[in-house]
CSV table of C-alpha atoms in Angstrom, one decimal:
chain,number,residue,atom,x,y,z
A,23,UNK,CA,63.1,147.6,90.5
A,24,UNK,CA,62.1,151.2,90.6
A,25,UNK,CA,62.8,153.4,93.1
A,26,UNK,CA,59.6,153.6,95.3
A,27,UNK,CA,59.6,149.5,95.3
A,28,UNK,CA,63.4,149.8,96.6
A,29,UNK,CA,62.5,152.2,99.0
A,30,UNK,CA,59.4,150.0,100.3
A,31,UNK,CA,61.3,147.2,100.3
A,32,UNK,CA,63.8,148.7,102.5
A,33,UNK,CA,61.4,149.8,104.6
A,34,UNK,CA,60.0,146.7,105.6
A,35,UNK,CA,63.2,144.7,105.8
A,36,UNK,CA,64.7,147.4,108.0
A,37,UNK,CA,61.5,147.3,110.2
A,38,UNK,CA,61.8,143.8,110.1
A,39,UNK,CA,65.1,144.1,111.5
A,40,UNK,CA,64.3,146.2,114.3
A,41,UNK,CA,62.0,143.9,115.2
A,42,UNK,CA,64.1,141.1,115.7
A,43,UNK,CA,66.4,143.0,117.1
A,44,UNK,CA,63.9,143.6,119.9
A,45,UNK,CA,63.0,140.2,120.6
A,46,UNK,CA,67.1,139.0,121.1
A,47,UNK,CA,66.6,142.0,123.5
A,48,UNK,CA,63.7,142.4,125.6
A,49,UNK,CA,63.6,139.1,127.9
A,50,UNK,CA,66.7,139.3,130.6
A,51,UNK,CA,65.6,136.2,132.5
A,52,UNK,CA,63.6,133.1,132.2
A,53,UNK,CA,60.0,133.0,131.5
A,54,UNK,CA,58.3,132.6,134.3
A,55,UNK,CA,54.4,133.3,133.7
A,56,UNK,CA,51.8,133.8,137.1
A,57,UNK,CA,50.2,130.7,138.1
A,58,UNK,CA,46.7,130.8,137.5
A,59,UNK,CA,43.7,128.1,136.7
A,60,UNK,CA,44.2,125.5,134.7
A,61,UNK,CA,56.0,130.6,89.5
A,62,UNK,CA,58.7,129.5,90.3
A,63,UNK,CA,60.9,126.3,89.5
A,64,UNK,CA,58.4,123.3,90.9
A,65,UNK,CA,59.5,121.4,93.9
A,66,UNK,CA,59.0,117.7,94.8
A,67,UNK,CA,56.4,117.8,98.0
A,68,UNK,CA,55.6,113.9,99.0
A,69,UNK,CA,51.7,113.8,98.6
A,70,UNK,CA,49.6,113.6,101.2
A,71,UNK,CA,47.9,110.1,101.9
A,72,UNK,CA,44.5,110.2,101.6
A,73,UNK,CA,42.8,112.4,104.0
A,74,UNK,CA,41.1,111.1,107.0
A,75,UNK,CA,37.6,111.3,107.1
A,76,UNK,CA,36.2,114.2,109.6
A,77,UNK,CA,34.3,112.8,112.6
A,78,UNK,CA,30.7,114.2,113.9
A,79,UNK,CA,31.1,118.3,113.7
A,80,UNK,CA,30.4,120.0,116.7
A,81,UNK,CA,27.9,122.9,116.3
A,82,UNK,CA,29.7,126.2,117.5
A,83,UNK,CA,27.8,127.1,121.0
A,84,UNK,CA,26.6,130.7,122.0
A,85,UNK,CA,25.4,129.6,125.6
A,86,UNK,CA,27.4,129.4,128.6
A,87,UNK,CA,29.1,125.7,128.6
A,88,UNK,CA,29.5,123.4,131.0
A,89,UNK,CA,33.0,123.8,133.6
A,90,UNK,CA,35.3,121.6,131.5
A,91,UNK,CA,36.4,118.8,133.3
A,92,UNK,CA,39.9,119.0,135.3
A,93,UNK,CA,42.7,118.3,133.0
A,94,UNK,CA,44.9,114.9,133.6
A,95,UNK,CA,48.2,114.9,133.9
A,96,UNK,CA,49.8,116.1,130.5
A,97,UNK,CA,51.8,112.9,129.4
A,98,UNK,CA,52.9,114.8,126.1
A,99,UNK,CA,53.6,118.7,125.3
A,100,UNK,CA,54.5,120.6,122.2
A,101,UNK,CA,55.7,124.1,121.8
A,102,UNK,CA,55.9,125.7,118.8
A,103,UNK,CA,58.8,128.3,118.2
A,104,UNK,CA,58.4,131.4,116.2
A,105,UNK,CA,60.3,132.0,112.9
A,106,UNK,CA,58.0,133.7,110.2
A,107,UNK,CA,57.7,131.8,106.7
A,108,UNK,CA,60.3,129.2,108.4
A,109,UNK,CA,57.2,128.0,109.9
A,110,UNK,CA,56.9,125.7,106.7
A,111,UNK,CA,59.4,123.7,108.2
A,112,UNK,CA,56.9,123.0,111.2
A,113,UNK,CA,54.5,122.6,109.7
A,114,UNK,CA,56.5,119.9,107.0
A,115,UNK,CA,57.7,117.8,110.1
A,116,UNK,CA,54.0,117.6,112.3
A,117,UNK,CA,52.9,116.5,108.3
A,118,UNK,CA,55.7,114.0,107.8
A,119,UNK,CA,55.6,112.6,111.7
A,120,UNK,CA,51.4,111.8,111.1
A,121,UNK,CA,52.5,109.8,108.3
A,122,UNK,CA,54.8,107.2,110.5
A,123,UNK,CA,51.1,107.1,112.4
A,124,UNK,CA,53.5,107.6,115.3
A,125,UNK,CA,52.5,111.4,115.9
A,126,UNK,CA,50.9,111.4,119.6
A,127,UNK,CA,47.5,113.2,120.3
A,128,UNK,CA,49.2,115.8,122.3
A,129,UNK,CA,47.6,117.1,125.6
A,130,UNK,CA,49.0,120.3,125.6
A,131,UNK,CA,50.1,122.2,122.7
A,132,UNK,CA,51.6,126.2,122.9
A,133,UNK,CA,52.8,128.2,120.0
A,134,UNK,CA,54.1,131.7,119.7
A,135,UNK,CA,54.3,134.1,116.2
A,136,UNK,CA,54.4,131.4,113.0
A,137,UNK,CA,54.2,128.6,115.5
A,138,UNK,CA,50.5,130.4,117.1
A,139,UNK,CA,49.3,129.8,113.8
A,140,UNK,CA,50.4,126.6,113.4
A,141,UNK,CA,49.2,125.5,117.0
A,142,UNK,CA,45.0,125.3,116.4
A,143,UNK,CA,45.6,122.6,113.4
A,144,UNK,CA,48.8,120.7,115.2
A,145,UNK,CA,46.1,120.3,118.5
A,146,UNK,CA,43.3,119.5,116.4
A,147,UNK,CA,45.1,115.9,114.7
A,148,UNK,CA,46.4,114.8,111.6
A,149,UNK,CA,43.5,115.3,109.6
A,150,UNK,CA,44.3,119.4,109.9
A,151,UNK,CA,47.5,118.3,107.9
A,152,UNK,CA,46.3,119.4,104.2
A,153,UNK,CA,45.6,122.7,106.0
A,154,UNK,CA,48.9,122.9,107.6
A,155,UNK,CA,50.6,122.4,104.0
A,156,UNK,CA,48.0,124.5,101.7
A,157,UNK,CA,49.2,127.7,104.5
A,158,UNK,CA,52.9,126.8,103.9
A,159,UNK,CA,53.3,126.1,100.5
A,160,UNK,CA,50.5,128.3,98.3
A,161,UNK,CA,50.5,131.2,100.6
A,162,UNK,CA,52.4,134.6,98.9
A,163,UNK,CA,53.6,137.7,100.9
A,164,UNK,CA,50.8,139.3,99.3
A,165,UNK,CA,48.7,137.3,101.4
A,166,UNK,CA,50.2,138.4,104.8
A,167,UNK,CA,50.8,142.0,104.4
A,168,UNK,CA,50.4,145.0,102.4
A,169,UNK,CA,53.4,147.8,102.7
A,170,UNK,CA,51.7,151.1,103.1
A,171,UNK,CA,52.9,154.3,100.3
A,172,UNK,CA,56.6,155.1,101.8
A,173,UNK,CA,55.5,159.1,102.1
A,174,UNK,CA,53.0,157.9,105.0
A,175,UNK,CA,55.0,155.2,106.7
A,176,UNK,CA,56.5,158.1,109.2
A,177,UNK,CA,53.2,159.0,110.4
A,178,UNK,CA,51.8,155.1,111.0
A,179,UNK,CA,52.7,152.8,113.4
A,180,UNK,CA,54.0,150.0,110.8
A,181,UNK,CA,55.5,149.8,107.7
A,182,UNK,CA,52.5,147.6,106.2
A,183,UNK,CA,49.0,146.6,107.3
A,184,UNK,CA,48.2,143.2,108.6
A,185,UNK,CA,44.7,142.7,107.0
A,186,UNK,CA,45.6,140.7,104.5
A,187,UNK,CA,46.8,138.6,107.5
A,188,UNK,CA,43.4,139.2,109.1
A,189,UNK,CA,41.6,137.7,106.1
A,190,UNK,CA,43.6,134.4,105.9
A,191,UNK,CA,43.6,133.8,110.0
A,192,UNK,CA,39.8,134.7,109.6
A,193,UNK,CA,39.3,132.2,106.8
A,194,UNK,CA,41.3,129.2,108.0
A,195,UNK,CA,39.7,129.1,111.3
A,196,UNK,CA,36.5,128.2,110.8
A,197,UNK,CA,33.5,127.9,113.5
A,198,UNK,CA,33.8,124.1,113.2
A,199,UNK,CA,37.4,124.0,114.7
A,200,UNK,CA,36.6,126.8,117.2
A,201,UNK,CA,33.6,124.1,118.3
A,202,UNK,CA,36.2,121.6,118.2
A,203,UNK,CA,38.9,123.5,120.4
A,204,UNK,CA,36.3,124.2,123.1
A,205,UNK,CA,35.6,120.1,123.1
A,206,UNK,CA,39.1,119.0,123.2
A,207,UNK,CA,39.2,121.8,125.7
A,208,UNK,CA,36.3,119.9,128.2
A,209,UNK,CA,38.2,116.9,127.9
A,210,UNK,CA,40.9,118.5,129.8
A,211,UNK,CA,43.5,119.3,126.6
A,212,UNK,CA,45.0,122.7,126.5
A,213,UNK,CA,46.0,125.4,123.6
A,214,UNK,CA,48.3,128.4,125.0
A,215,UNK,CA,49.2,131.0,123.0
A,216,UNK,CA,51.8,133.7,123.5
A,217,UNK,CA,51.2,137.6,122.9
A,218,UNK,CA,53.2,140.8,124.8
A,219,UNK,CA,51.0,143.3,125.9
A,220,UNK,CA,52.9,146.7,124.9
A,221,UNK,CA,51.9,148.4,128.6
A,222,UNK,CA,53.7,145.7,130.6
A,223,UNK,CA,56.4,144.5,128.5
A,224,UNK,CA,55.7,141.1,129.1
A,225,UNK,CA,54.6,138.1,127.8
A,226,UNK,CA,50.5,137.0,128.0
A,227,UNK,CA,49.3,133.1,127.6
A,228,UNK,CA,46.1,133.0,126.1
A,229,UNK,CA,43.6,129.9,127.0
A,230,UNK,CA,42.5,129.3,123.6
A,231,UNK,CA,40.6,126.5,124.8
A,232,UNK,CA,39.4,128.5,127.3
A,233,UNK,CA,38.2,131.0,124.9
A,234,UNK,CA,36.5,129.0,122.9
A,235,UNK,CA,34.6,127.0,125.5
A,236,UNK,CA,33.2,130.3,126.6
A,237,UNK,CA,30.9,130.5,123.3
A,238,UNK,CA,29.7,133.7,122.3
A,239,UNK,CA,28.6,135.8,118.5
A,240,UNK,CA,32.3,136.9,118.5
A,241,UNK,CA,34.6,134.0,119.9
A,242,UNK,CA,35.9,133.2,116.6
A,243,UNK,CA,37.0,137.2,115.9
A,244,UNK,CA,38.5,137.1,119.0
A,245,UNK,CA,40.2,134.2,118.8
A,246,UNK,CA,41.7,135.2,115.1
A,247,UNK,CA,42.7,138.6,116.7
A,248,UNK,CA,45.3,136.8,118.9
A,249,UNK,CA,46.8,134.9,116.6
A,250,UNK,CA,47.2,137.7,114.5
A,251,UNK,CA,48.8,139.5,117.3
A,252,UNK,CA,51.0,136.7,118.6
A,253,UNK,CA,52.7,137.1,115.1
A,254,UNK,CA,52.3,141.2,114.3
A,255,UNK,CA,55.9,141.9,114.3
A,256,UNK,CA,56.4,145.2,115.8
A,257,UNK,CA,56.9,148.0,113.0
A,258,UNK,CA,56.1,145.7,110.4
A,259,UNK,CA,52.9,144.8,111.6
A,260,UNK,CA,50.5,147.0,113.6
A,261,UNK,CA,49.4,146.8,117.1
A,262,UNK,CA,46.3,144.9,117.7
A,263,UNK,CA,43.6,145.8,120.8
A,264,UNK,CA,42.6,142.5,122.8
A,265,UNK,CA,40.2,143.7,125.6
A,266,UNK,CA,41.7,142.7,129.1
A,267,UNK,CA,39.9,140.0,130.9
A,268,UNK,CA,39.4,142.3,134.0
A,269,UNK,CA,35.3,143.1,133.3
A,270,UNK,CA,36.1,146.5,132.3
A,271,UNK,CA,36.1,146.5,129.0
A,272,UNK,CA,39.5,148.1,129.2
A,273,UNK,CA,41.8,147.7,125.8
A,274,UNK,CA,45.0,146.7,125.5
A,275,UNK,CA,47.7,146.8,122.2
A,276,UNK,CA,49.5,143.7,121.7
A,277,UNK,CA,52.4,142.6,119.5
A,278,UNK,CA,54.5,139.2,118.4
A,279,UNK,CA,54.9,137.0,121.0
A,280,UNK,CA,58.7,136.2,120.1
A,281,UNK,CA,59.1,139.7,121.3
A,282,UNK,CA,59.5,138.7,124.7
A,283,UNK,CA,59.9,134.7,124.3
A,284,UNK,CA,60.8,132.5,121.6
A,285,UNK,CA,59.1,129.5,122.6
A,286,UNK,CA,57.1,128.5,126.1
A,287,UNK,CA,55.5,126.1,127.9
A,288,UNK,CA,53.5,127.6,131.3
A,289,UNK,CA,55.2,126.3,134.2
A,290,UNK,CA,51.6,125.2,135.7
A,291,UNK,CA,51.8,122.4,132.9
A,292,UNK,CA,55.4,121.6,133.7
A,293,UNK,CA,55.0,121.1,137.4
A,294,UNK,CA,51.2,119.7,136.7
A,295,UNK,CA,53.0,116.9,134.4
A,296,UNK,CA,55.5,115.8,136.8
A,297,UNK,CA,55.0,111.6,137.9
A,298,UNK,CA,52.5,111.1,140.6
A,299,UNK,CA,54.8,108.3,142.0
A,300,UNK,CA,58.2,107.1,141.6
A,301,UNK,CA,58.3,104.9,138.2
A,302,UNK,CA,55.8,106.6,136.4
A,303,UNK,CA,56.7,106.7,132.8
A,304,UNK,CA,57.5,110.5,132.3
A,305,UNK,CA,56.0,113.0,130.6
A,306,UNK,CA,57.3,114.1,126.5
A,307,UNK,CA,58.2,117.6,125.9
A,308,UNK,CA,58.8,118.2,121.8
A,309,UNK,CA,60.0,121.5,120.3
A,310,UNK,CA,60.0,122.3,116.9
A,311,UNK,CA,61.8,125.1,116.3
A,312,UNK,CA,61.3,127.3,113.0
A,313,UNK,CA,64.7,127.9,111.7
A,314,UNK,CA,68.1,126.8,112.9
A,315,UNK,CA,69.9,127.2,115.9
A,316,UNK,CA,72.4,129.5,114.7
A,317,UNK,CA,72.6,132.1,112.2
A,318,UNK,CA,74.3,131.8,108.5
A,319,UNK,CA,77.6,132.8,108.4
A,320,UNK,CA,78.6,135.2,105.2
A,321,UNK,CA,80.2,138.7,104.2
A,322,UNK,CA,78.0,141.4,104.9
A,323,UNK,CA,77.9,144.2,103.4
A,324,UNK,CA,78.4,147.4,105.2
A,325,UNK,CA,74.6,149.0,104.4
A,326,UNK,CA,72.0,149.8,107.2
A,327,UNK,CA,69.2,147.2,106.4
A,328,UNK,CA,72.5,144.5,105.6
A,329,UNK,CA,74.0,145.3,109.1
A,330,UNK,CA,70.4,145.2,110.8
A,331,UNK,CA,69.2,142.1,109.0
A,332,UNK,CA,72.4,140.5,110.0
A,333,UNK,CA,72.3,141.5,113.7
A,334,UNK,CA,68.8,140.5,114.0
A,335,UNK,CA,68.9,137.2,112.4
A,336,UNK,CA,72.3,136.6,115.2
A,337,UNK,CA,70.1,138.2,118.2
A,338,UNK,CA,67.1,135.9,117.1
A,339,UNK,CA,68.7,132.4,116.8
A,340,UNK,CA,70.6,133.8,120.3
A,341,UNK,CA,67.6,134.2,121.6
A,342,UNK,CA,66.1,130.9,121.0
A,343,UNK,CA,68.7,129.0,122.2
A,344,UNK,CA,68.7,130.8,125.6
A,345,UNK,CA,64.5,129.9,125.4
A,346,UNK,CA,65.4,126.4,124.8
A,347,UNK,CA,68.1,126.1,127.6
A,348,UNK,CA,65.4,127.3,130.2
A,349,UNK,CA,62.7,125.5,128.4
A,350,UNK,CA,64.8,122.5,129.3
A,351,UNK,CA,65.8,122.9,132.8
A,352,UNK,CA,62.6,123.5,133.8
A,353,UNK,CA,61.7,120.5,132.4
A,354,UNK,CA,64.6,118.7,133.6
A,355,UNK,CA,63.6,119.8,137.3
A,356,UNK,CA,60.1,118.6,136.9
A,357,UNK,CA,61.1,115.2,135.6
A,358,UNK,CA,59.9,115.4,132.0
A,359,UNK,CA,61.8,114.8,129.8
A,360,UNK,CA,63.1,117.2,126.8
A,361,UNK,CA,63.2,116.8,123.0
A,362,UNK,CA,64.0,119.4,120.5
A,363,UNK,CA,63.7,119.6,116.4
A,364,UNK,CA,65.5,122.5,114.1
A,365,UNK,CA,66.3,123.0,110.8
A,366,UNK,CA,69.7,121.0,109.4
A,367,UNK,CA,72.2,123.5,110.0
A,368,UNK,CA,73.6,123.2,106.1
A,369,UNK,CA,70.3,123.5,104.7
A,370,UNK,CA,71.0,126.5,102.0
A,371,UNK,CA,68.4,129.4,102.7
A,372,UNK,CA,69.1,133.1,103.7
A,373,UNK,CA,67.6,134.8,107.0
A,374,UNK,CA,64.5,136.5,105.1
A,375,UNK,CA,61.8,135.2,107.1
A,376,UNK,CA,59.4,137.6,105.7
A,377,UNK,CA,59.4,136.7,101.8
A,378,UNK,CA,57.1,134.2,102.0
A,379,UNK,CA,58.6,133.1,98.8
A,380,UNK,CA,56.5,129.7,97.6
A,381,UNK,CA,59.4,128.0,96.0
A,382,UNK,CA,62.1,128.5,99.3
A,383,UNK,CA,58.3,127.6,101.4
A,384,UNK,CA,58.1,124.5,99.5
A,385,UNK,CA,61.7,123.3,100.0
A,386,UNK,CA,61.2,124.1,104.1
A,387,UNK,CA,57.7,122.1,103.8
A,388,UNK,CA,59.5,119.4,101.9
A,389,UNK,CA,62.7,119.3,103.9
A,390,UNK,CA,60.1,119.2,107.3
A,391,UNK,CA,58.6,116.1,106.0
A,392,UNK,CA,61.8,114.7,105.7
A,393,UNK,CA,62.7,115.2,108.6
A,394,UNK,CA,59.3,113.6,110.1
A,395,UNK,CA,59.9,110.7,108.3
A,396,UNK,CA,63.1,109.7,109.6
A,397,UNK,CA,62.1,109.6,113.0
A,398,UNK,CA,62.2,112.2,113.8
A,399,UNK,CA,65.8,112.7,114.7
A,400,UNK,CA,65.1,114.7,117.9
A,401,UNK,CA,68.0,116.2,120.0
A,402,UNK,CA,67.7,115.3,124.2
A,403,UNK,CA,69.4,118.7,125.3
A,404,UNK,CA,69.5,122.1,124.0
A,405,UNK,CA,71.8,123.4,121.3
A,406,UNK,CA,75.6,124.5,122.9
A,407,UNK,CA,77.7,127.7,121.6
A,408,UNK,CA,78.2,127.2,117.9
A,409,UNK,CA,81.3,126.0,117.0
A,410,UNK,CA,84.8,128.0,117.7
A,411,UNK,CA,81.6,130.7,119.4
A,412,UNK,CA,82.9,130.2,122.9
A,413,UNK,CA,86.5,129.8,122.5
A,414,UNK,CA,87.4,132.6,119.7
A,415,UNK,CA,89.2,135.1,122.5
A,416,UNK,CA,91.0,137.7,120.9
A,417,UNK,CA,93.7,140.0,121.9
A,418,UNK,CA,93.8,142.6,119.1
A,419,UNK,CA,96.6,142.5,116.0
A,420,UNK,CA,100.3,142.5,116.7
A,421,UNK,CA,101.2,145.9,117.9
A,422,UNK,CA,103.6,147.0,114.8
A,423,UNK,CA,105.9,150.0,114.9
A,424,UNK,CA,104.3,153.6,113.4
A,425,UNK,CA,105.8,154.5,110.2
A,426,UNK,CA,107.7,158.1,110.5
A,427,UNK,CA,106.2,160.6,108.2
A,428,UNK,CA,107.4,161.6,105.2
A,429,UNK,CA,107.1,165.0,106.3
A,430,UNK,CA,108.0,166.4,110.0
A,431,UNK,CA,105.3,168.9,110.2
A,432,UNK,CA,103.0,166.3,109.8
């Protein structure tokens, strides 16, 4: 490797690392949104079955639509976590549960970073799967980013440029699933995705149903700049201007979604999916988390982008697992009842969620479809204190006796 490649690459791994580290840091209590209106070596990927035909396409509307219809009660939710190119995983287990034709049409489906991306084809059915594996399996960093010349990278406000990202959003989102989003929309379905707006520090949920519905020349660019914002990692990825929904054409910058929560559901949907009358079935809340619960364990070497990367990845998977722990007693205290999915715990990969390496994609994807084909094997509660994590209480090394010097004056 030659120097400037070094030097880039530790550029973005330590801006990746501060950028972790931010999202283990910024949210000090639970999310509580405002209310408001509803080639490498090849590896063995079970083939798809053959694809589903497409139903009637909806032709993308420019006009004002019609109010959509009040939404039913949600009977089933999923919520997406982020986790950069761990987001094969997710994608690998929605893939492999569509194959037990046991995968529900889900009424409400949220998604933040990796799992915003995710979140259009997991709401739009099974027959988005060949999308959802193509994303997760073929696409290279090259693809997602493009690390600027080190000599300017003090002077930007990232370490590489998300068009590359731009381009692949822009061409996996076509106007045919925007038309389709804003009908599953009228039917009373819902698509959230997460953002945090750099002004306010906090998290935004995005109607992307809502969006969509509203028609319009540029719905589809403005519905690609969000995802692309709900996953622009801050210094990795720059900043990216939404215009606020206030009428005044006021801008605002906003980064990954993860920064300020790992995974969401709006408590609106909670509350809205509670029974109407004692024994009603309840509502089904499924996470899918893109990663593992807790970090790898392993000597680290005593290097500034080692240290960070290690720190993050521990602040990250913390992070999570206080999300999922208020993700659940919300949903414990509005009667519906709690599922969660994660990577196998002994599942060999490092914490380098920005290689977007094909071969360690393909393995997630693979290992995801597994997983979605056994069941899948969904935990009922969150994820404790890792082993020995809680009860390693130290009290320093015997005090031993100091050695007289050799010398007296010393």
């Amino acid at each position: 490797m030659s120097r400037r490649s070094a030097i880039t690459a530790a550029l973005l791994g330590l801006a990746a690392c501060l950028g972790t580290a931010t999202a283990g840091c910024a949210q000090t209590r639970p999310f509580l949104p405002k209310r408001h209106a509803p080639p490498a070596p090849p590896v063995e990927v079970p083939e798809d079955p053959p694809a589903a035909k497409p139903g009637p396409v909806v032709q993308a509307a420019h006009t004002q639509p019609a109010e959509p219809l009040p939404a039913p009660r949600p009977r089933t939710i999923l919520a997406l976590s982020g986790g950069g190119s761990y987001g094969a995983f997710s994608a690998g287990v929605l893939t492999g549960w569509s194959r037990t034709d046991k995968r529900p049409e889900f009424d409400v489906v949220t998604g933040v970073s990796t799992g915003a991306l995710i979140a259009p084809l997991a709401f739009l059915g099974p027959k988005y799967d060949a999308e959802l594996k193509r994303t997760y399996t073929e696409v290279r960093q090259k693809d997602v980013l493009t690390v600027r010349s080190w000599a300017t990278v003090p002077f930007r406000d990232s370490v590489a440029s998300s068009a590359p990202l731009h381009r692949m959003v822009e061409s996996a989102l076509t106007e045919e699933m925007v038309a389709a989003i804003a009908a599953e929309h009228r039917k009373g379905r819902r698509l959230y995705v997460g953002t945090t707006q750099l002004d306010t520090k906090k998290t935004v949920v995005w109607d992307i149903g809502a969006v969509a519905a509203k028609g319009g020349k540029d719905v589809r660019r403005r519905i690609c700049d969000i995802l692309v914002a709900s996953c622009s990692i801050p210094g990795v990825f720059p900043p990216v201007p939404l215009e606020a929904d206030d009428g005044r054409g006021r801008t605002e910058l906003h980064v990954d979604g993860g920064v300020t929560t790992t995974v969401f559901v709006p408590t609106q949907v909670l509350e809205a999916a509670k029974p109407a009358k004692p024994g009603d079935a309840p509502a089904e809340l499924y996470v899918i988390v893109a990663g593992k619960y807790y970090p790898e364990s392993g000597p680290v070497r005593p290097r500034l982008v080692k240290v960070l990367r290690a720190s993050g990845g521990a602040l990250l998977r913390a992070q999570v697992r206080k999300d999922l722990a208020n993700l659940y007693l919300l949903a414990k205290l509005a009667g519906v009842k709690y599922h969660s999915l994660a990577l196998r715990q002994d599942f060999a990969i490092e914490e380098t969620s920005l290689d977007f390496d094909q071969a360690t994609m393909s393995k997630l994807f693979a290992e995801g479809v597994k997983a979605g084909l056994d069941g899948p094997a969904w935990d009922a509660a969150p994820p404790e204190h890792a082993p020995g994590e809680a009860d390693d209480i130290r009290t320093g090394p015997p005090v031993r006796p100091r050695a007289k010097p050799d010398h007296p004056d010393r």
